[in-house]
Coordinates of C-alpha atoms and ligand atoms in Angstrom, one line a residue:
M198 CA 28.9 5.3 16.3
K199 CA 29.6 6.8 12.8
N200 CA 27.5 5.0 10.2
V201 CA 23.8 5.6 10.1
T202 CA 21.3 4.4 7.5
V203 CA 18.0 6.3 7.1
I204 CA 15.2 4.4 5.4
G205 CA 12.7 6.6 3.5
S206 CA 13.6 9.9 2.0
G207 CA 10.3 11.8 2.5
T208 CA 9.9 14.9 4.7
M209 CA 11.0 13.1 7.9
G210 CA 13.6 10.9 6.3
N211 CA 15.4 13.7 4.5
G212 CA 15.3 15.9 7.7
I213 CA 16.8 13.0 9.8
A214 CA 19.5 12.4 7.2
H215 CA 20.3 16.2 7.2
V216 CA 20.8 16.4 11.0
F217 CA 22.9 13.2 11.2
A218 CA 25.2 14.4 8.3
Q219 CA 25.4 17.9 9.7
N220 CA 26.7 16.5 13.0
G221 CA 29.4 14.4 11.5
F222 CA 27.8 11.0 10.9
N223 CA 28.2 9.1 7.6
V224 CA 24.6 8.7 6.3
T225 CA 23.2 6.2 3.8
L226 CA 19.8 7.4 2.7
V227 CA 17.7 4.5 1.3
D228 CA 14.5 4.8 -0.8
I229 CA 13.2 2.4 -3.4
S230 CA 12.6 5.4 -5.7
A231 CA 15.7 7.0 -7.3
P232 CA 13.7 10.2 -8.2
A233 CA 12.6 10.5 -4.5
L234 CA 16.3 10.3 -3.4
E235 CA 17.2 13.1 -5.9
K236 CA 14.4 15.2 -4.6
A237 CA 15.5 14.6 -1.0
L238 CA 19.1 15.7 -1.7
A239 CA 17.7 18.9 -3.3
T240 CA 15.6 19.5 -0.3
I241 CA 18.5 19.0 2.1
S242 CA 20.6 21.3 0.1
K243 CA 17.9 24.0 0.1
N244 CA 17.4 23.7 3.9
L245 CA 21.2 23.9 4.4
D246 CA 21.2 27.1 2.3
R247 CA 18.8 28.6 4.9
Q248 CA 21.3 27.8 7.6
V249 CA 24.2 29.3 5.6
A250 CA 22.1 32.4 4.8
K251 CA 21.5 32.8 8.6
G252 CA 25.2 32.4 9.3
T253 CA 24.7 29.3 11.5
L254 CA 26.6 27.1 9.0
T255 CA 29.4 28.0 6.5
E256 CA 29.3 27.1 2.8
Q257 CA 32.1 24.6 3.6
D258 CA 29.9 23.0 6.4
K259 CA 27.1 22.7 3.8
Q260 CA 29.4 20.9 1.3
D261 CA 30.8 18.7 4.1
T262 CA 27.3 17.8 5.2
L263 CA 26.2 16.9 1.6
G264 CA 29.5 15.0 1.2
R265 CA 28.6 12.7 4.1
I266 CA 25.3 11.5 2.5
I267 CA 25.2 8.7 0.0
T268 CA 22.0 7.3 -1.5
Q269 CA 20.9 3.8 -2.2
T270 CA 17.8 2.1 -3.7
D271 CA 18.6 -1.3 -2.3
L272 CA 17.8 -1.8 1.4
K273 CA 20.1 -4.9 1.8
T274 CA 23.1 -3.0 0.5
G275 CA 22.1 0.2 2.3
V276 CA 22.0 -1.4 5.8
A277 CA 25.0 -3.7 5.4
A278 CA 27.5 -1.4 7.3
A279 CA 25.1 0.4 9.6
E280 CA 25.6 0.8 13.3
L281 CA 22.2 2.5 13.6
V282 CA 19.3 2.3 11.2
V283 CA 16.5 4.9 11.5
E284 CA 13.4 3.9 9.6
A285 CA 11.2 6.8 8.4
A286 CA 9.1 5.1 5.8
T287 CA 5.4 5.8 5.3
E288 CA 3.3 5.3 8.4
N289 CA 1.8 1.9 7.4
I290 CA 2.1 -1.0 9.8
D291 CA 2.5 -3.8 7.2
L292 CA 5.2 -1.9 5.4
K293 CA 7.1 -1.2 8.6
L294 CA 6.9 -4.8 9.8
R295 CA 8.3 -5.9 6.4
I296 CA 11.1 -3.3 6.5
F297 CA 12.0 -4.3 10.1
A298 CA 12.1 -8.0 9.1
D299 CA 14.4 -7.1 6.2
M300 CA 16.6 -4.8 8.2
D301 CA 17.0 -7.6 10.9
T302 CA 18.1 -10.0 8.2
H303 CA 20.6 -7.7 6.5
A304 CA 22.0 -5.2 9.1
P305 CA 25.0 -6.2 11.3
E306 CA 23.9 -8.2 14.3
N307 CA 24.9 -5.5 16.8
A308 CA 23.2 -2.7 14.9
I309 CA 20.4 -0.7 16.6
L310 CA 17.1 -0.6 14.7
A311 CA 15.2 2.6 15.4
T312 CA 11.8 3.8 14.0
N313 CA 10.5 7.3 13.5
T314 CA 6.9 6.1 13.8
S315 CA 4.5 8.6 15.3
S316 CA 2.0 6.1 16.6
I317 CA 2.7 2.4 15.8
S318 CA 3.7 0.3 18.8
I319 CA 7.5 -0.1 19.1
T320 CA 6.9 -3.5 20.9
K321 CA 5.0 -4.7 17.9
I322 CA 7.6 -3.5 15.4
A323 CA 10.3 -5.1 17.6
A324 CA 8.5 -8.4 17.5
A325 CA 9.1 -8.6 13.7
T326 CA 12.8 -9.0 14.5
K327 CA 15.0 -11.4 16.3
R328 CA 16.6 -8.5 18.3
P329 CA 13.7 -6.8 20.1
Q330 CA 16.2 -5.5 22.8
Q331 CA 17.9 -3.5 20.0
V332 CA 14.7 -1.9 18.7
I333 CA 13.6 1.6 19.8
G334 CA 11.6 4.6 18.8
M335 CA 13.3 7.8 17.7
H336 CA 10.5 10.2 17.1
F337 CA 11.7 13.4 15.4
M338 CA 9.5 16.4 14.9
N339 CA 8.9 18.2 11.7
P340 CA 10.8 20.3 10.5
V341 CA 13.6 18.0 11.8
P342 CA 16.5 20.5 11.4
V343 CA 14.6 23.1 13.5
M344 CA 12.7 21.2 16.2
K345 CA 14.7 20.3 19.3
L346 CA 12.8 17.3 20.6
V347 CA 13.5 13.6 20.0
E348 CA 11.0 11.4 21.8
V349 CA 12.9 8.3 22.6
I350 CA 10.5 5.4 23.0
R351 CA 11.4 2.2 24.9
G352 CA 9.6 -0.9 23.6
Y353 CA 8.7 -3.6 26.1
A354 CA 12.1 -5.4 25.5
T355 CA 14.4 -2.4 24.7
S356 CA 17.6 -2.7 26.7
D357 CA 18.9 0.0 29.1
E358 CA 22.1 0.1 27.1
V359 CA 20.3 0.7 23.7
C360 CA 18.2 3.4 25.3
S361 CA 21.2 5.2 26.8
T362 CA 23.0 5.0 23.4
I363 CA 20.1 6.6 21.6
M364 CA 19.7 9.3 24.2
R365 CA 23.4 10.1 23.8
V366 CA 23.3 10.0 20.0
S367 CA 20.2 12.3 20.0
A368 CA 22.2 14.8 22.2
E369 CA 25.1 14.6 19.7
L370 CA 22.6 15.8 17.1
G371 CA 22.0 18.9 19.2
K372 CA 18.6 17.7 20.2
D373 CA 17.0 17.4 23.6
P374 CA 15.8 13.8 23.9
V375 CA 13.1 12.7 26.2
E376 CA 12.6 9.1 27.2
V377 CA 9.0 7.7 27.2
N378 CA 7.4 4.3 27.4
D379 CA 5.5 2.5 24.6
Y380 CA 1.8 3.3 24.9
P381 CA -0.5 4.6 22.1
G382 CA 0.5 8.1 21.0
F383 CA 3.5 8.0 23.3
V384 CA 3.6 11.5 24.9
A385 CA 3.8 14.0 22.1
N386 CA 0.8 12.8 20.1
R387 CA -1.2 11.7 23.2
I388 CA -1.4 15.4 24.1
L389 CA -1.2 17.0 20.6
M390 CA -3.8 15.0 18.8
P391 CA -6.7 15.5 21.2
M392 CA -6.0 19.3 21.0
I393 CA -6.1 19.2 17.2
N394 CA -9.2 17.0 17.3
E395 CA -10.9 19.4 19.7
A396 CA -10.0 22.3 17.4
I397 CA -11.7 20.5 14.6
Y398 CA -14.8 19.8 16.7
T399 CA -14.9 23.5 17.6
L400 CA -15.0 24.3 13.9
Y401 CA -17.5 21.4 13.1
E402 CA -19.9 22.7 15.8
G403 CA -19.7 26.2 14.4
V404 CA -18.2 27.7 17.5
S405 CA -15.8 29.7 15.4
G406 CA -14.0 29.8 12.0
V407 CA -10.7 28.4 10.9
A408 CA -8.7 31.6 11.1
E409 CA -10.3 32.6 14.4
I410 CA -9.6 29.3 16.1
D411 CA -6.0 29.4 15.0
T412 CA -5.7 33.0 16.1
V413 CA -7.0 32.2 19.6
M414 CA -4.3 29.5 20.0
K415 CA -1.5 31.6 18.4
L416 CA -2.1 34.8 20.2
G417 CA -3.6 33.4 23.4
M418 CA -1.3 30.4 24.0
A419 CA 1.8 31.6 22.1
H420 CA 1.7 28.5 19.7
P421 CA 3.8 29.2 16.6
M422 CA 0.9 27.7 14.4
G423 CA -2.7 27.3 15.3
P424 CA -4.0 23.7 15.6
L425 CA -5.8 23.7 12.3
Q426 CA -2.7 25.0 10.4
L427 CA -0.6 22.5 12.3
A428 CA -3.0 19.7 11.3
D429 CA -2.6 20.7 7.7
F430 CA 1.2 20.8 8.2
I431 CA 1.3 17.3 9.7
G432 CA -1.2 15.9 7.2
L433 CA -4.9 15.3 8.0
D434 CA -4.5 11.6 7.1
V435 CA -1.7 11.3 9.6
C436 CA -3.7 13.0 12.3
L437 CA -6.7 10.7 11.6
S438 CA -4.5 7.6 11.7
I439 CA -2.8 8.6 15.0
L440 CA -6.2 9.3 16.6
R441 CA -7.5 5.9 15.4
V442 CA -4.5 4.2 17.0
M443 CA -5.2 5.9 20.3
Y444 CA -8.9 5.2 20.0
D445 CA -8.3 1.5 19.3
G446 CA -5.4 1.3 21.8
F447 CA -7.2 2.8 24.8
G448 CA -10.8 2.0 23.8
N449 CA -11.8 5.4 25.1
P450 CA -14.3 7.6 23.1
K451 CA -12.4 10.7 24.0
Y452 CA -10.0 9.9 21.2
A453 CA -12.7 9.3 18.6
P454 CA -11.8 11.4 15.5
C455 CA -14.2 14.3 14.6
P456 CA -16.5 13.3 11.7
L457 CA -15.3 16.5 9.9
L458 CA -11.7 15.2 9.9
V459 CA -12.9 11.8 8.6
N460 CA -14.8 13.5 5.8
M461 CA -11.9 15.8 4.8
V462 CA -9.6 12.8 4.5
T463 CA -12.1 10.8 2.6
A464 CA -12.5 13.8 0.2
G465 CA -8.7 13.9 -0.3
K466 CA -8.2 17.2 1.5
L467 CA -5.0 16.1 3.3
G468 CA -3.5 19.5 4.1
A469 CA -0.4 21.2 2.7
K470 CA 0.8 18.1 0.9
S471 CA -2.4 17.8 -1.2
G472 CA -2.7 21.6 -1.7
E473 CA -5.8 22.0 0.5
G474 CA -6.9 21.2 4.0
F475 CA -8.4 23.8 6.3
Y476 CA -6.3 26.3 4.2
K477 CA -5.4 26.4 0.5
Y478 CA -1.7 26.1 -0.4
T479 CA -0.1 27.6 -3.5
P480 CA 3.5 26.7 -4.2
G481 CA 5.8 29.6 -3.5
S482 CA 3.3 31.5 -1.5
K483 CA 3.3 31.8 2.3
E484 CA -0.1 33.5 2.4
L485 CA -2.7 31.6 4.5
V486 CA -6.0 31.4 2.6
V487 CA -8.9 29.6 4.4
A488 CA -10.3 26.8 2.2
Y489 CA -12.9 25.3 4.6
K490 CA -16.4 26.4 4.0
R491 CA -19.2 25.2 6.3
Ligands
LIG865 N1 15.3 23.2 7.6 C1 16.0 24.2 8.2 N2 15.5 25.3 8.7 C2 14.2 25.5 8.6 C3 13.3 24.6 8.1 C4 13.9 23.4 7.5 N3 13.2 22.4 7.0 N4 12.1 25.1 8.1 C5 12.1 26.3 8.8 N5 13.4 26.5 9.1 C6 13.9 27.6 9.9 C7 13.9 29.0 9.1 O1 15.2 29.2 8.4 C8 13.8 30.0 10.2 O2 15.0 30.2 10.9 P1 15.2 31.5 11.8 O3 14.0 31.8 12.6 O4 16.5 31.2 12.6 O5 15.4 32.6 10.7 C9 12.9 29.2 11.2 O6 13.0 27.8 11.0 C10 11.4 29.7 11.1 O7 11.0 29.4 9.7 P2 10.1 30.4 8.9 O8 10.5 31.9 9.2 O9 10.2 30.0 7.4 O10 8.7 30.1 9.3 P3 8.0 30.2 10.7 O11 8.5 31.3 11.5 O12 6.5 30.2 10.3 O13 8.4 28.8 11.4 C11 8.0 26.6 11.8 C12 8.1 27.6 10.8 C13 9.4 26.3 12.4 C14 7.5 25.3 11.1 C15 7.0 27.1 12.9 O14 5.8 27.5 12.4 C16 6.7 26.0 14.0 O15 7.5 25.8 14.9 N6 5.6 25.3 13.8 C17 5.1 24.2 14.6 C18 5.9 23.0 14.3 C19 5.5 21.8 15.0 O16 4.7 21.9 16.0 N7 6.1 20.7 14.7 C20 5.7 19.4 15.3 C21 4.7 18.8 14.4 S1 4.2 17.2 15.1 C22 5.3 16.1 14.5 O17 6.2 16.4 13.7 C23 5.2 14.8 15.0 C24 4.1 13.9 14.8 O18 4.1 12.8 15.1 C25 2.8 14.4 14.1

C-alpha cells in the first residue's frame, strides 16, 4: 500500500497526513477549503521542524515528507487513486455519511475506507457504502505525530483481512495499534470521557478548583495533563458530543453530561480552540491561566 488519501485538513487530518508522509506513503490531503489546506501544510511544516530541532528527523527527511503530500479540493479527484482513504472531517454524522457515500462512489473498488471518528458507529458509517466489509475505524490521538495509539475499530461487517491490513499499516506508521469492537465510545473514550465528566462534576459541586483538580491528577496519577486541561485541548463541544453518544447508545445515566459542561458549550467556551474553556488561551503563550469562575 502506497497511496493514501486523507479527507479533512484540521488538527487530526493534518496530523494523520504528516505521519503517513513521514513514513513513506504518498498522501493526497483533501479539504473543500483551499486556505485550510495551506494552513495544514504550514502546520505540518512547523511540526516537522520540532522533530528536526530534536534530531529525530533530518532537514532532508522533512523536505521528503512535505514532497510526498499533495493537496486537493475536489473529493472525487482526491480519492481516484487511493488504496486507503482516512476520513478526518468534522465530527458530524450527516457530513460523514455523505462523505462515505461519495468516497464509495469515486474510490477504487478495492480501496479501504477508514474513519477517524471518535464516537460515531463504524457500522452505521459502513452502511452508507456498498462495501461495509472494507470500512473500519482508525482512531488516532491528538497530537497525532506524538501519540503512539491507533484504536482500530471493527464495524459489524469489517473483514478479518481489512482489519489485519490496517493493523499492519498502523504499525508501519510507528504506532501501536489496538483492535477493539464497535460500541459507543469504543475503548478510549468509554474510559476517558467519564473521567473528564467526573472532573467537571467535581468542579461543579465545588469540591475543588480548576488548577487543584488538574494538579491532583497530574501529580497523583502521573497524567501529562489534568482532565480539565485535557478537555479544553480536545474541545468541550467534542467531549459533550461523545458523552451524548454514549448516553444515547447505552441508555445509562452514568454517561449523562455534567450541566456545567452543557452550559459552557452553550456559552461558546469550547476550550483552547475558542480561546477559553476552563483556562484562558493566549496565542504564543504556554502559561495556564484559569478562566472558570464559580
Ligand atoms: N507534532 C510533533 N511533535 C509534537 C507535537 C506535534 N503536533 N506536539 C508536541 N510535540 C512534541 C514536542 O516536540 C515534544 O517533544 P520532546 O518531548 O521529544 O521534546 C513533546 O511532544 C512534548 O511537547 P511539549 O514540550 O510542547 O509539551 P508537553 O510536554 O506539555 O506535551 C502533549 C504536550 C504531548 C500534548 C502532552 O501534554 C500530552 O501527552 N497530553 C495528553 C494528550 C492526550 O491525552 N491526547 C489524547 C487526547 S484524546 C484524543 O485525541 C481522542 C479523542 O477521541 C478525544
